[in-house]
């Protein structure tokens, strides 16, 4: 960690600060210049409150040179983490093909889609029961009943299931769910993260709309610091000025996260682009970038022409896409 | 509401859609062009699920021409809402000067700051007890004890107090707090908003780091749709590419929100800029823009040179600033 | 095109506006609602000045439902444009592998790199002679001498060359350059675009740091409206709040642009990420997304350990990468 | 300047680098840690090519602790620069009230508006002759004829005039213009900046849509490094995800720039907000933030109800606003 002191700092002030830092078992190297003085802090700086240090009158800037996260850091855990859900593995070369509808809508819908995507090669079923909606007047999901239907689809197909949780109070309800999804809006709901850290459930943690990759890793650290090491990170697009796509898919997150952490990284091109026509190209690109899995919305309701989601693929489209993804995965090995 | 249909839409598909829309008691005006067909939907469109409509195969784009929020909408409630907390009023010409430390740290600290800011003209005391921190290893606030100390400061000075809530489970704890703050990270924690909607406490709702003003109003609508009309909106800076300031204070939010809603709007220049040297200019500018209040961090701990927050003013600086703010407020009447 | 009129508009005002629009040979369909009136404008709306229309007192919003660009629009030119530079083709299934150093530094450097990348499979040589630099004190490129050395490398290897132009006054100088690059900062230098439109040189037009895809297409329309149809679009990352990568590579630009335009699209992962360790993954992802070419910085100067660019690959790394890119390209056919 | 070296750096590599740095007359202080080594570079670092240093294999990060700009830096020129145009002064307490139409449209229009705004208290007349437009099919301004009409308005009213230049080739044409405006899209058109640096004309340099304040200062440094010290900076809104306003006015730019530079800072609320209803509040806020001037679009064309720009005020609105601005300016002294 580096602290740059302001121009007019007196020797007494500097001494005072250096003494305080040494008290934290840090070595302090001082480089005095005409305009500024630079302190190099050497030792275990993870416990230094950077905001506090920054806030001192005499301090101009503070910069970490080692990462503020520990348990999720690849430096201290070089081998890939592999998440196991029954027979399905994610990470370390194991690929998750997660597919299913945005929302669970009915018994037949979820069973039909589950069977279709399983046949096409999906190994995890997704489906929303609790839906975070911008408007209080919009459909908020089937809730408890949606969870019940998901569990039926799990029973019928043998596929592990993933669904979103929005509230610690629903934790009991979803104890038979295989993977708990933390949505983008909850990435920094720290109380929720800590509760999930006390379980041993696999958690799929989505990057927030305006969060940096470091903040995503800090949120994973929240979960892991409570003892739960089963974390899957998910890039799902960030908010930018571009309006043609719903969000801007930041695929460079995949190689960046693979450098910084041992946790698996999946990509959600459906929510990122918001347009089904863009999902195939971005799914294939995600696989090529080295992602450990892809999460795709698939919908099937021939009886209701009104329900074909703008960002959902049909089972037939998913079938074609999955084959192409597998070919690309073979090509990059 | 306008729906634009894609080029190749068949007459049958258009009829099917129009019939569905008429079922919702909407009048549908059709403008057929060579490349596209435009549907004008007239009537109460607040219940139309825009995402569902958008998701139809034949629909190219959907655009609301009336706002998706109702209860917070100035159109249906032209006069300013005035929030009353004992003798203190906010909105409709009444100005809230909210001041206090970022975190409650000790009995003496909070009492001293409270007395100082009251003397300088503040009418509401702020202080953090539960602190959302990016890192699980950073100080998370004094929690229950912090609330207790805030209540002591309230008793000592007679000032109403405001503090942040991060979790519905702490609602009981803060029943004697006067204003509950929902932080930027929780602006779309819809479960929390709905719980707060069931109380009658004044809520200060901060704009999220990457949220539009319309999303802020939809979150206020979540609270109000449960029956709680005591909402204060707060602009506290948004996340942009500029790194010199911690966030980018979007002061145009003040006149925009005043056009769109009857709710009072306060500004938090301390969190927005992250630098105490910028707080005076931006506080004065906020007052000049027509804000109904300003929330400023003030810290006072002469015994500990290490604690003067980068974004906090000293009581003396606050005293000077408050006088200048009042002069500007008189000038713009 | 749709125009939504404000609530209080009088019948006379509406009539006045409708008459004006009909004068432009547009059919106007009127949908009158209680709160708003919607005008559907049918016909050739490309000449309607949207800003002017929007600026009218009585107009609330205006929305195009057909694109504001014509010549670059795939709707009116469904087949892919193929750019030909001697034997090298770009677009319509032909892939450009553009490689070379960020800046031309010396005769030996550019010849060595050119020979190395050619051997590894590159078919176009890149090299900067005029360098746009944020600071007036930074190295601005070898300028004329850089162009001369590039032409020598072209002669030595037979590869076509691409270099950036910053000013119409240097057009003469680069008449033997094969492809002229317009950098991100000049994407909306409209005078430069119009001058380049008067030539018949292939132009590689980079997306600006904060420009939408529609603005990129409008800039291409500037060139094409002057008669030059040889345009290659280039995604090179946009500016967001994320600071880990230099820019955020928006790979969804590739399928989006392929939907909207017939022009070829190449990707520059070196400038987008700013880190050589991320270039391989993002190059492979770009190829998988369907890009018509990739532009990669390659540097080779074993004598000077100080010059290995943060975003440049060595010739050996490029050799490995190119083989992987070709495998992915085969997999996605 | 600080350079952080990567973990595996060998002593020889460090020595090699340190020797190179000392060659540039820098003192180098070394802080060796287990994981990283920190170099503190003391001396005149403005000439160090930060990109080059960053690009070295062994270097992890480089951070400037002093600013990369010199001539525009307040540190080396503490007193405010005052720009003088005849009797009108800008900066150092002198306030510029710049008003006029977006585009010059006719003799009568520009004379009428000029006389109106002069009467209301404007001291500089603005008017666009060359208009940068996203679409090649949109009105591009009256060009030479527009300049001629502006000069007539100058003659008629005695007000100095400001207009935008897009191209060095039009420099001759505007030799009688008093202030040359560089638009947001040209903020990093470095060739144009250097040409303008060779004149002694006052330049109003607008911040680019996606440019940081440091980049704005570097562009001013480009002009000043060629000898022209007459520079006025202009905040005109940046591009963010918020779509309600055309841009997001970053008013904190005013106090930030006043800290960093001695140059005057004006604000353009018309372009920033894109809505005339927001212009008064943001103009008053800009004045309160300490701006050295405000640039406001004013339009007057009673004969043509179709031309009242969405972001333009009427002369009557401007008259009222100017009086309020003056009151606020008196209040903040």
JSON list of N, CA, C and O in Angstrom, two decimals, chain D residues 171-213:
[
{"chain": "D", "resi": 171, "resn": "UNK", "atom": "N", "xyz": [-10.01, 29.04, -40.29]},
{"chain": "D", "resi": 171, "resn": "UNK", "atom": "CA", "xyz": [-9.43, 30.02, -39.37]},
{"chain": "D", "resi": 171, "resn": "UNK", "atom": "C", "xyz": [-9.43, 31.44, -39.95]},
{"chain": "D", "resi": 171, "resn": "UNK", "atom": "O", "xyz": [-9.75, 32.40, -39.26]},
{"chain": "D", "resi": 172, "resn": "UNK", "atom": "N", "xyz": [-9.07, 31.56, -41.21]},
{"chain": "D", "resi": 172, "resn": "UNK", "atom": "CA", "xyz": [-9.01, 32.89, -41.85]},
{"chain": "D", "resi": 172, "resn": "UNK", "atom": "C", "xyz": [-10.36, 33.58, -41.78]},
{"chain": "D", "resi": 172, "resn": "UNK", "atom": "O", "xyz": [-10.45, 34.77, -41.46]},
{"chain": "D", "resi": 173, "resn": "UNK", "atom": "N", "xyz": [-11.36, 32.80, -42.09]},
{"chain": "D", "resi": 173, "resn": "UNK", "atom": "CA", "xyz": [-12.72, 33.31, -42.18]},
{"chain": "D", "resi": 173, "resn": "UNK", "atom": "C", "xyz": [-13.17, 34.01, -40.90]},
{"chain": "D", "resi": 173, "resn": "UNK", "atom": "O", "xyz": [-13.96, 34.95, -40.94]},
{"chain": "D", "resi": 174, "resn": "UNK", "atom": "N", "xyz": [-12.66, 33.54, -39.78]},
{"chain": "D", "resi": 174, "resn": "UNK", "atom": "CA", "xyz": [-13.22, 34.03, -38.52]},
{"chain": "D", "resi": 174, "resn": "UNK", "atom": "C", "xyz": [-12.26, 34.95, -37.78]},
{"chain": "D", "resi": 174, "resn": "UNK", "atom": "O", "xyz": [-12.32, 35.10, -36.58]},
{"chain": "D", "resi": 175, "resn": "UNK", "atom": "N", "xyz": [-11.39, 35.63, -38.55]},
{"chain": "D", "resi": 175, "resn": "UNK", "atom": "CA", "xyz": [-10.39, 36.44, -37.84]},
{"chain": "D", "resi": 175, "resn": "UNK", "atom": "C", "xyz": [-11.01, 37.60, -37.08]},
{"chain": "D", "resi": 175, "resn": "UNK", "atom": "O", "xyz": [-10.39, 38.13, -36.16]},
{"chain": "D", "resi": 176, "resn": "UNK", "atom": "N", "xyz": [-12.23, 37.99, -37.43]},
{"chain": "D", "resi": 176, "resn": "UNK", "atom": "CA", "xyz": [-12.86, 39.08, -36.68]},
{"chain": "D", "resi": 176, "resn": "UNK", "atom": "C", "xyz": [-13.80, 38.59, -35.59]},
{"chain": "D", "resi": 176, "resn": "UNK", "atom": "O", "xyz": [-14.44, 39.39, -34.92]},
{"chain": "D", "resi": 177, "resn": "UNK", "atom": "N", "xyz": [-13.89, 37.28, -35.47]},
{"chain": "D", "resi": 177, "resn": "UNK", "atom": "CA", "xyz": [-14.66, 36.73, -34.36]},
{"chain": "D", "resi": 177, "resn": "UNK", "atom": "C", "xyz": [-13.84, 36.93, -33.08]},
{"chain": "D", "resi": 177, "resn": "UNK", "atom": "O", "xyz": [-12.61, 36.83, -33.11]},
{"chain": "D", "resi": 178, "resn": "UNK", "atom": "N", "xyz": [-14.52, 37.21, -31.95]},
{"chain": "D", "resi": 178, "resn": "UNK", "atom": "CA", "xyz": [-13.78, 37.56, -30.74]},
{"chain": "D", "resi": 178, "resn": "UNK", "atom": "C", "xyz": [-13.33, 36.34, -29.93]},
{"chain": "D", "resi": 178, "resn": "UNK", "atom": "O", "xyz": [-12.26, 36.34, -29.34]},
{"chain": "D", "resi": 179, "resn": "UNK", "atom": "N", "xyz": [-14.21, 35.35, -29.85]},
{"chain": "D", "resi": 179, "resn": "UNK", "atom": "CA", "xyz": [-13.85, 34.13, -29.12]},
{"chain": "D", "resi": 179, "resn": "UNK", "atom": "C", "xyz": [-14.15, 32.94, -30.02]},
{"chain": "D", "resi": 179, "resn": "UNK", "atom": "O", "xyz": [-15.24, 32.86, -30.61]},
{"chain": "D", "resi": 180, "resn": "UNK", "atom": "N", "xyz": [-13.21, 32.03, -30.14]},
{"chain": "D", "resi": 180, "resn": "UNK", "atom": "CA", "xyz": [-13.40, 30.83, -30.96]},
{"chain": "D", "resi": 180, "resn": "UNK", "atom": "C", "xyz": [-13.79, 29.68, -30.03]},
{"chain": "D", "resi": 180, "resn": "UNK", "atom": "O", "xyz": [-13.11, 29.40, -29.05]},
{"chain": "D", "resi": 181, "resn": "UNK", "atom": "N", "xyz": [-14.89, 29.05, -30.37]},
{"chain": "D", "resi": 181, "resn": "UNK", "atom": "CA", "xyz": [-15.34, 27.92, -29.56]},
{"chain": "D", "resi": 181, "resn": "UNK", "atom": "C", "xyz": [-14.85, 26.60, -30.17]},
{"chain": "D", "resi": 181, "resn": "UNK", "atom": "O", "xyz": [-14.99, 26.37, -31.36]},
{"chain": "D", "resi": 182, "resn": "UNK", "atom": "N", "xyz": [-14.26, 25.75, -29.34]},
{"chain": "D", "resi": 182, "resn": "UNK", "atom": "CA", "xyz": [-13.94, 24.38, -29.75]},
{"chain": "D", "resi": 182, "resn": "UNK", "atom": "C", "xyz": [-15.01, 23.49, -29.13]},
{"chain": "D", "resi": 182, "resn": "UNK", "atom": "O", "xyz": [-15.16, 23.45, -27.90]},
{"chain": "D", "resi": 183, "resn": "UNK", "atom": "N", "xyz": [-15.77, 22.81, -29.97]},
{"chain": "D", "resi": 183, "resn": "UNK", "atom": "CA", "xyz": [-16.89, 22.02, -29.49]},
{"chain": "D", "resi": 183, "resn": "UNK", "atom": "C", "xyz": [-16.46, 20.75, -28.79]},
{"chain": "D", "resi": 183, "resn": "UNK", "atom": "O", "xyz": [-15.30, 20.32, -28.87]},
{"chain": "D", "resi": 184, "resn": "UNK", "atom": "N", "xyz": [-17.41, 20.13, -28.11]},
{"chain": "D", "resi": 184, "resn": "UNK", "atom": "CA", "xyz": [-17.14, 18.93, -27.34]},
{"chain": "D", "resi": 184, "resn": "UNK", "atom": "C", "xyz": [-16.51, 17.83, -28.19]},
{"chain": "D", "resi": 184, "resn": "UNK", "atom": "O", "xyz": [-15.60, 17.12, -27.76]},
{"chain": "D", "resi": 185, "resn": "UNK", "atom": "N", "xyz": [-16.99, 17.68, -29.42]},
{"chain": "D", "resi": 185, "resn": "UNK", "atom": "CA", "xyz": [-16.47, 16.61, -30.28]},
{"chain": "D", "resi": 185, "resn": "UNK", "atom": "C", "xyz": [-15.03, 16.86, -30.72]},
{"chain": "D", "resi": 185, "resn": "UNK", "atom": "O", "xyz": [-14.37, 15.96, -31.20]},
{"chain": "D", "resi": 186, "resn": "UNK", "atom": "N", "xyz": [-14.59, 18.11, -30.63]},
{"chain": "D", "resi": 186, "resn": "UNK", "atom": "CA", "xyz": [-13.22, 18.44, -31.06]},
{"chain": "D", "resi": 186, "resn": "UNK", "atom": "C", "xyz": [-12.26, 18.66, -29.90]},
{"chain": "D", "resi": 186, "resn": "UNK", "atom": "O", "xyz": [-11.14, 19.10, -30.11]},
{"chain": "D", "resi": 187, "resn": "UNK", "atom": "N", "xyz": [-12.68, 18.35, -28.69]},
{"chain": "D", "resi": 187, "resn": "UNK", "atom": "CA", "xyz": [-11.81, 18.62, -27.54]},
{"chain": "D", "resi": 187, "resn": "UNK", "atom": "C", "xyz": [-10.47, 17.91, -27.66]},
{"chain": "D", "resi": 187, "resn": "UNK", "atom": "O", "xyz": [-9.47, 18.37, -27.14]},
{"chain": "D", "resi": 188, "resn": "UNK", "atom": "N", "xyz": [-10.47, 16.76, -28.34]},
{"chain": "D", "resi": 188, "resn": "UNK", "atom": "CA", "xyz": [-9.18, 16.06, -28.52]},
{"chain": "D", "resi": 188, "resn": "UNK", "atom": "C", "xyz": [-8.77, 16.01, -30.00]},
{"chain": "D", "resi": 188, "resn": "UNK", "atom": "O", "xyz": [-8.12, 15.07, -30.42]},
{"chain": "D", "resi": 189, "resn": "UNK", "atom": "N", "xyz": [-9.18, 17.01, -30.74]},
{"chain": "D", "resi": 189, "resn": "UNK", "atom": "CA", "xyz": [-8.68, 17.20, -32.11]},
{"chain": "D", "resi": 189, "resn": "UNK", "atom": "C", "xyz": [-7.38, 17.98, -31.96]},
{"chain": "D", "resi": 189, "resn": "UNK", "atom": "O", "xyz": [-7.34, 19.21, -32.04]},
{"chain": "D", "resi": 190, "resn": "UNK", "atom": "N", "xyz": [-6.31, 17.22, -31.71]},
{"chain": "D", "resi": 190, "resn": "UNK", "atom": "CA", "xyz": [-5.06, 17.85, -31.25]},
{"chain": "D", "resi": 190, "resn": "UNK", "atom": "C", "xyz": [-4.46, 18.78, -32.29]},
{"chain": "D", "resi": 190, "resn": "UNK", "atom": "O", "xyz": [-3.86, 19.80, -31.94]},
{"chain": "D", "resi": 191, "resn": "UNK", "atom": "N", "xyz": [-4.61, 18.45, -33.57]},
{"chain": "D", "resi": 191, "resn": "UNK", "atom": "CA", "xyz": [-4.09, 19.34, -34.61]},
{"chain": "D", "resi": 191, "resn": "UNK", "atom": "C", "xyz": [-4.78, 20.69, -34.57]},
{"chain": "D", "resi": 191, "resn": "UNK", "atom": "O", "xyz": [-4.13, 21.74, -34.69]},
{"chain": "D", "resi": 192, "resn": "UNK", "atom": "N", "xyz": [-6.10, 20.66, -34.36]},
{"chain": "D", "resi": 192, "resn": "UNK", "atom": "CA", "xyz": [-6.86, 21.91, -34.27]},
{"chain": "D", "resi": 192, "resn": "UNK", "atom": "C", "xyz": [-6.39, 22.71, -33.04]},
{"chain": "D", "resi": 192, "resn": "UNK", "atom": "O", "xyz": [-6.18, 23.93, -33.12]},
{"chain": "D", "resi": 193, "resn": "UNK", "atom": "N", "xyz": [-6.21, 22.01, -31.92]},
{"chain": "D", "resi": 193, "resn": "UNK", "atom": "CA", "xyz": [-5.76, 22.70, -30.71]},
{"chain": "D", "resi": 193, "resn": "UNK", "atom": "C", "xyz": [-4.42, 23.38, -30.92]},
{"chain": "D", "resi": 193, "resn": "UNK", "atom": "O", "xyz": [-4.20, 24.52, -30.49]},
{"chain": "D", "resi": 194, "resn": "UNK", "atom": "N", "xyz": [-3.51, 22.67, -31.59]},
{"chain": "D", "resi": 194, "resn": "UNK", "atom": "CA", "xyz": [-2.19, 23.26, -31.80]},
{"chain": "D", "resi": 194, "resn": "UNK", "atom": "C", "xyz": [-2.25, 24.49, -32.71]},
{"chain": "D", "resi": 194, "resn": "UNK", "atom": "O", "xyz": [-1.57, 25.48, -32.47]},
{"chain": "D", "resi": 195, "resn": "UNK", "atom": "N", "xyz": [-3.09, 24.42, -33.74]},
{"chain": "D", "resi": 195, "resn": "UNK", "atom": "CA", "xyz": [-3.26, 25.59, -34.61]},
{"chain": "D", "resi": 195, "resn": "UNK", "atom": "C", "xyz": [-3.80, 26.78, -33.82]},
{"chain": "D", "resi": 195, "resn": "UNK", "atom": "O", "xyz": [-3.35, 27.91, -33.98]},
{"chain": "D", "resi": 196, "resn": "UNK", "atom": "N", "xyz": [-4.79, 26.50, -32.98]},
{"chain": "D", "resi": 196, "resn": "UNK", "atom": "CA", "xyz": [-5.38, 27.59, -32.19]},
{"chain": "D", "resi": 196, "resn": "UNK", "atom": "C", "xyz": [-4.37, 28.13, -31.18]},
{"chain": "D", "resi": 196, "resn": "UNK", "atom": "O", "xyz": [-4.42, 29.30, -30.80]},
{"chain": "D", "resi": 197, "resn": "UNK", "atom": "N", "xyz": [-3.47, 27.26, -30.76]},
{"chain": "D", "resi": 197, "resn": "UNK", "atom": "CA", "xyz": [-2.42, 27.69, -29.83]},
{"chain": "D", "resi": 197, "resn": "UNK", "atom": "C", "xyz": [-1.48, 28.70, -30.48]},
{"chain": "D", "resi": 197, "resn": "UNK", "atom": "O", "xyz": [-0.83, 29.49, -29.79]},
{"chain": "D", "resi": 198, "resn": "UNK", "atom": "N", "xyz": [-1.41, 28.66, -31.80]},
{"chain": "D", "resi": 198, "resn": "UNK", "atom": "CA", "xyz": [-0.51, 29.60, -32.51]},
{"chain": "D", "resi": 198, "resn": "UNK", "atom": "C", "xyz": [-1.16, 30.97, -32.69]},
{"chain": "D", "resi": 198, "resn": "UNK", "atom": "O", "xyz": [-0.47, 31.93, -33.03]},
{"chain": "D", "resi": 199, "resn": "UNK", "atom": "N", "xyz": [-2.46, 31.06, -32.52]},
{"chain": "D", "resi": 199, "resn": "UNK", "atom": "CA", "xyz": [-3.12, 32.37, -32.57]},
{"chain": "D", "resi": 199, "resn": "UNK", "atom": "C", "xyz": [-3.06, 32.97, -31.17]},
{"chain": "D", "resi": 199, "resn": "UNK", "atom": "O", "xyz": [-2.57, 32.35, -30.23]},
{"chain": "D", "resi": 200, "resn": "UNK", "atom": "N", "xyz": [-3.59, 34.17, -31.02]},
{"chain": "D", "resi": 200, "resn": "UNK", "atom": "CA", "xyz": [-3.71, 34.76, -29.69]},
{"chain": "D", "resi": 200, "resn": "UNK", "atom": "C", "xyz": [-5.18, 35.03, -29.35]},
{"chain": "D", "resi": 200, "resn": "UNK", "atom": "O", "xyz": [-5.50, 35.77, -28.43]},
{"chain": "D", "resi": 201, "resn": "UNK", "atom": "N", "xyz": [-6.06, 34.42, -30.13]},
{"chain": "D", "resi": 201, "resn": "UNK", "atom": "CA", "xyz": [-7.51, 34.56, -29.92]},
{"chain": "D", "resi": 201, "resn": "UNK", "atom": "C", "xyz": [-7.93, 33.87, -28.62]},
{"chain": "D", "resi": 201, "resn": "UNK", "atom": "O", "xyz": [-7.45, 32.77, -28.33]},
{"chain": "D", "resi": 202, "resn": "UNK", "atom": "N", "xyz": [-8.88, 34.47, -27.90]},
{"chain": "D", "resi": 202, "resn": "UNK", "atom": "CA", "xyz": [-9.48, 33.72, -26.80]},
{"chain": "D", "resi": 202, "resn": "UNK", "atom": "C", "xyz": [-10.19, 32.48, -27.34]},
{"chain": "D", "resi": 202, "resn": "UNK", "atom": "O", "xyz": [-10.89, 32.55, -28.35]},
{"chain": "D", "resi": 203, "resn": "UNK", "atom": "N", "xyz": [-9.96, 31.35, -26.67]},
{"chain": "D", "resi": 203, "resn": "UNK", "atom": "CA", "xyz": [-10.55, 30.07, -27.07]},
{"chain": "D", "resi": 203, "resn": "UNK", "atom": "C", "xyz": [-11.48, 29.61, -25.95]},
{"chain": "D", "resi": 203, "resn": "UNK", "atom": "O", "xyz": [-11.06, 29.57, -24.80]},
{"chain": "D", "resi": 204, "resn": "UNK", "atom": "N", "xyz": [-12.71, 29.25, -26.31]},
{"chain": "D", "resi": 204, "resn": "UNK", "atom": "CA", "xyz": [-13.59, 28.60, -25.33]},
{"chain": "D", "resi": 204, "resn": "UNK", "atom": "C", "xyz": [-13.56, 27.11, -25.64]},
{"chain": "D", "resi": 204, "resn": "UNK", "atom": "O", "xyz": [-14.02, 26.68, -26.71]},
{"chain": "D", "resi": 205, "resn": "UNK", "atom": "N", "xyz": [-12.99, 26.34, -24.72]},
{"chain": "D", "resi": 205, "resn": "UNK", "atom": "CA", "xyz": [-12.75, 24.91, -24.95]},
{"chain": "D", "resi": 205, "resn": "UNK", "atom": "C", "xyz": [-13.79, 24.10, -24.18]},
{"chain": "D", "resi": 205, "resn": "UNK", "atom": "O", "xyz": [-13.79, 24.09, -22.94]},
{"chain": "D", "resi": 206, "resn": "UNK", "atom": "N", "xyz": [-14.66, 23.43, -24.91]},
{"chain": "D", "resi": 206, "resn": "UNK", "atom": "CA", "xyz": [-15.72, 22.64, -24.26]},
{"chain": "D", "resi": 206, "resn": "UNK", "atom": "C", "xyz": [-15.21, 21.25, -23.89]},
{"chain": "D", "resi": 206, "resn": "UNK", "atom": "O", "xyz": [-14.44, 20.64, -24.64]},
{"chain": "D", "resi": 207, "resn": "UNK", "atom": "N", "xyz": [-15.67, 20.77, -22.75]},
{"chain": "D", "resi": 207, "resn": "UNK", "atom": "CA", "xyz": [-15.33, 19.42, -22.31]},
{"chain": "D", "resi": 207, "resn": "UNK", "atom": "C", "xyz": [-16.02, 18.41, -23.21]},
{"chain": "D", "resi": 207, "resn": "UNK", "atom": "O", "xyz": [-17.19, 18.56, -23.56]},
{"chain": "D", "resi": 208, "resn": "UNK", "atom": "N", "xyz": [-15.28, 17.37, -23.61]},
{"chain": "D", "resi": 208, "resn": "UNK", "atom": "CA", "xyz": [-15.86, 16.32, -24.44]},
{"chain": "D", "resi": 208, "resn": "UNK", "atom": "C", "xyz": [-16.88, 15.50, -23.67]},
{"chain": "D", "resi": 208, "resn": "UNK", "atom": "O", "xyz": [-16.85, 15.44, -22.43]},
{"chain": "D", "resi": 209, "resn": "UNK", "atom": "N", "xyz": [-17.74, 14.84, -24.43]},
{"chain": "D", "resi": 209, "resn": "UNK", "atom": "CA", "xyz": [-18.84, 14.05, -23.87]},
{"chain": "D", "resi": 209, "resn": "UNK", "atom": "C", "xyz": [-18.38, 12.97, -22.91]},
{"chain": "D", "resi": 209, "resn": "UNK", "atom": "O", "xyz": [-19.13, 12.56, -22.02]},
{"chain": "D", "resi": 210, "resn": "UNK", "atom": "N", "xyz": [-17.18, 12.45, -23.13]},
{"chain": "D", "resi": 210, "resn": "UNK", "atom": "CA", "xyz": [-16.73, 11.35, -22.30]},
{"chain": "D", "resi": 210, "resn": "UNK", "atom": "C", "xyz": [-15.33, 11.61, -21.79]},
{"chain": "D", "resi": 210, "resn": "UNK", "atom": "O", "xyz": [-14.56, 10.70, -21.58]},
{"chain": "D", "resi": 211, "resn": "UNK", "atom": "N", "xyz": [-15.03, 12.90, -21.60]},
{"chain": "D", "resi": 211, "resn": "UNK", "atom": "CA", "xyz": [-13.68, 13.23, -21.18]},
{"chain": "D", "resi": 211, "resn": "UNK", "atom": "C", "xyz": [-13.62, 13.62, -19.72]},
{"chain": "D", "resi": 211, "resn": "UNK", "atom": "O", "xyz": [-14.50, 14.30, -19.21]},
{"chain": "D", "resi": 212, "resn": "UNK", "atom": "N", "xyz": [-12.54, 13.21, -19.09]},
{"chain": "D", "resi": 212, "resn": "UNK", "atom": "CA", "xyz": [-12.31, 13.57, -17.71]},
{"chain": "D", "resi": 212, "resn": "UNK", "atom": "C", "xyz": [-11.85, 15.02, -17.63]},
{"chain": "D", "resi": 212, "resn": "UNK", "atom": "O", "xyz": [-11.42, 15.61, -18.62]},
{"chain": "D", "resi": 213, "resn": "UNK", "atom": "N", "xyz": [-11.91, 15.56, -16.42]},
{"chain": "D", "resi": 213, "resn": "UNK", "atom": "CA", "xyz": [-11.45, 16.93, -16.23]},
{"chain": "D", "resi": 213, "resn": "UNK", "atom": "C", "xyz": [-9.94, 17.02, -16.47]},
{"chain": "D", "resi": 213, "resn": "UNK", "atom": "O", "xyz": [-9.45, 18.02, -16.99]}
]
